[in-house]
PDB file of C-alpha atoms in Angstrom:
ATOM      1  CA  MET A   1       0.000   0.000   0.000  1.00 56.00           C
ATOM      2  CA  LEU A   2       1.363   3.400  -0.986  1.00 60.00           C
ATOM      3  CA  PRO A   3       0.904   6.240   1.530  1.00 57.00           C
ATOM      4  CA  GLU A   4      -1.276   9.183   0.526  1.00 65.00           C
ATOM      5  CA  PRO A   5       0.450  12.252  -1.014  1.00 61.00           C
ATOM      6  CA  LYS A   6      -0.290  14.285   2.132  1.00 67.00           C
ATOM      7  CA  ASN A   7       1.684  11.840   4.275  1.00 65.00           C
ATOM      8  CA  ILE A   8       4.568  11.854   1.780  1.00 61.00           C
ATOM      9  CA  ALA A   9       4.724  15.666   2.009  1.00 62.00           C
ATOM     10  CA  LYS A  10       4.770  15.484   5.819  1.00 68.00           C
ATOM     11  CA  ILE A  11       7.626  12.971   5.716  1.00 64.00           C
ATOM     12  CA  ALA A  12       9.574  14.886   3.053  1.00 67.00           C
ATOM     13  CA  LYS A  13       9.668  18.225   4.881  1.00 78.00           C
ATOM     14  CA  PRO A  14      11.660  17.125   7.953  1.00 79.00           C
ATOM     15  CA  ALA A  15      13.949  15.087   5.707  1.00 78.00           C
ATOM     16  CA  LYS A  16      14.732  18.248   3.708  1.00 84.00           C
ATOM     17  CA  ILE A  17      15.400  20.185   6.905  1.00 83.00           C
ATOM     18  CA  ILE A  18      17.711  17.417   8.164  1.00 84.00           C
ATOM     19  CA  ARG A  19      19.545  17.384   4.844  1.00 87.00           C
ATOM     20  CA  ARG A  20      20.010  21.168   5.022  1.00 88.00           C
ATOM     21  CA  LEU A  21      21.352  20.883   8.563  1.00 86.00           C
ATOM     22  CA  ILE A  22      23.749  18.135   7.473  1.00 88.00           C
ATOM     23  CA  LYS A  23      24.885  20.293   4.546  1.00 90.00           C
ATOM     24  CA  LEU A  24      25.494  23.254   6.842  1.00 89.00           C
ATOM     25  CA  LEU A  25      27.430  21.085   9.299  1.00 89.00           C
ATOM     26  CA  SER A  26      29.526  19.565   6.508  1.00 90.00           C
ATOM     27  CA  LEU A  27      30.234  23.042   5.089  1.00 88.00           C
ATOM     28  CA  LYS A  28      31.401  24.185   8.539  1.00 88.00           C
ATOM     29  CA  ARG A  29      33.609  21.105   8.837  1.00 89.00           C
ATOM     30  CA  ILE A  30      35.061  21.689   5.365  1.00 86.00           C
ATOM     31  CA  ALA A  31      35.723  25.344   6.228  1.00 85.00           C
ATOM     32  CA  THR A  32      37.540  24.411   9.433  1.00 86.00           C
ATOM     33  CA  LYS A  33      39.515  21.742   7.573  1.00 86.00           C
ATOM     34  CA  ILE A  34      40.577  24.293   4.925  1.00 81.00           C
ATOM     35  CA  LYS A  35      41.531  26.766   7.668  1.00 83.00           C
ATOM     36  CA  THR A  36      43.622  24.208   9.551  1.00 83.00           C
ATOM     37  CA  ARG A  37      45.249  23.041   6.313  1.00 82.00           C
ATOM     38  CA  PHE A  38      46.025  26.629   5.340  1.00 79.00           C
ATOM     39  CA  PHE A  39      47.616  27.381   8.709  1.00 79.00           C
ATOM     40  CA  ASP A  40      49.468  24.053   8.660  1.00 79.00           C
ATOM     41  CA  ALA A  41      50.743  24.872   5.175  1.00 77.00           C
ATOM     42  CA  LYS A  42      51.970  28.261   6.388  1.00 79.00           C
ATOM     43  CA  LYS A  43      53.730  26.597   9.320  1.00 78.00           C
ATOM     44  CA  SER A  44      55.240  23.865   7.160  1.00 79.00           C
ATOM     45  CA  LYS A  45      56.443  26.475   4.632  1.00 81.00           C
ATOM     46  CA  ALA A  46      58.228  28.323   7.406  1.00 77.00           C
ATOM     47  CA  TYR A  47      59.751  25.076   8.685  1.00 78.00           C
ATOM     48  CA  ASN A  48      60.788  24.098   5.158  1.00 79.00           C
ATOM     49  CA  GLN A  49      62.519  27.446   4.646  1.00 80.00           C
ATOM     50  CA  VAL A  50      64.411  26.967   7.913  1.00 81.00           C
ATOM     51  CA  ASN A  51      65.345  23.419   6.920  1.00 80.00           C
ATOM     52  CA  ILE A  52      66.561  24.597   3.502  1.00 79.00           C
ATOM     53  CA  LEU A  53      68.718  27.233   5.193  1.00 80.00           C
ATOM     54  CA  MET A  54      70.175  24.632   7.548  1.00 77.00           C
ATOM     55  CA  ILE A  55      70.870  22.205   4.669  1.00 78.00           C
ATOM     56  CA  SER A  56      72.474  24.915   2.533  1.00 80.00           C
ATOM     57  CA  ARG A  57      74.712  25.873   5.479  1.00 79.00           C
ATOM     58  CA  GLN A  58      75.742  22.246   5.948  1.00 75.00           C
ATOM     59  CA  LYS A  59      76.633  21.895   2.247  1.00 69.00           C
ATOM     60  CA  THR A  60      78.947  24.922   2.173  1.00 61.00           C
TER      61      THR A  60
END
C-alpha cells in the first residue's frame, strides 16, 4: 500500500530540513579543515625554509 500524497509531504519536509542541517554542518567542517590546512601549510612552509637554510649551510 502506498501512503497518501499528504503523508509523503509530511515525511519529506523534515527530511529536507535534516539534509540542510547536514549540509550546513559539513560546510562548517570543510571550512575548518581548509583553515587548519592553510595554517598548517603556512607553518610547514616556514619550517621548510628553515630546513633549507640549515641544509644549505651544511653543504657549504
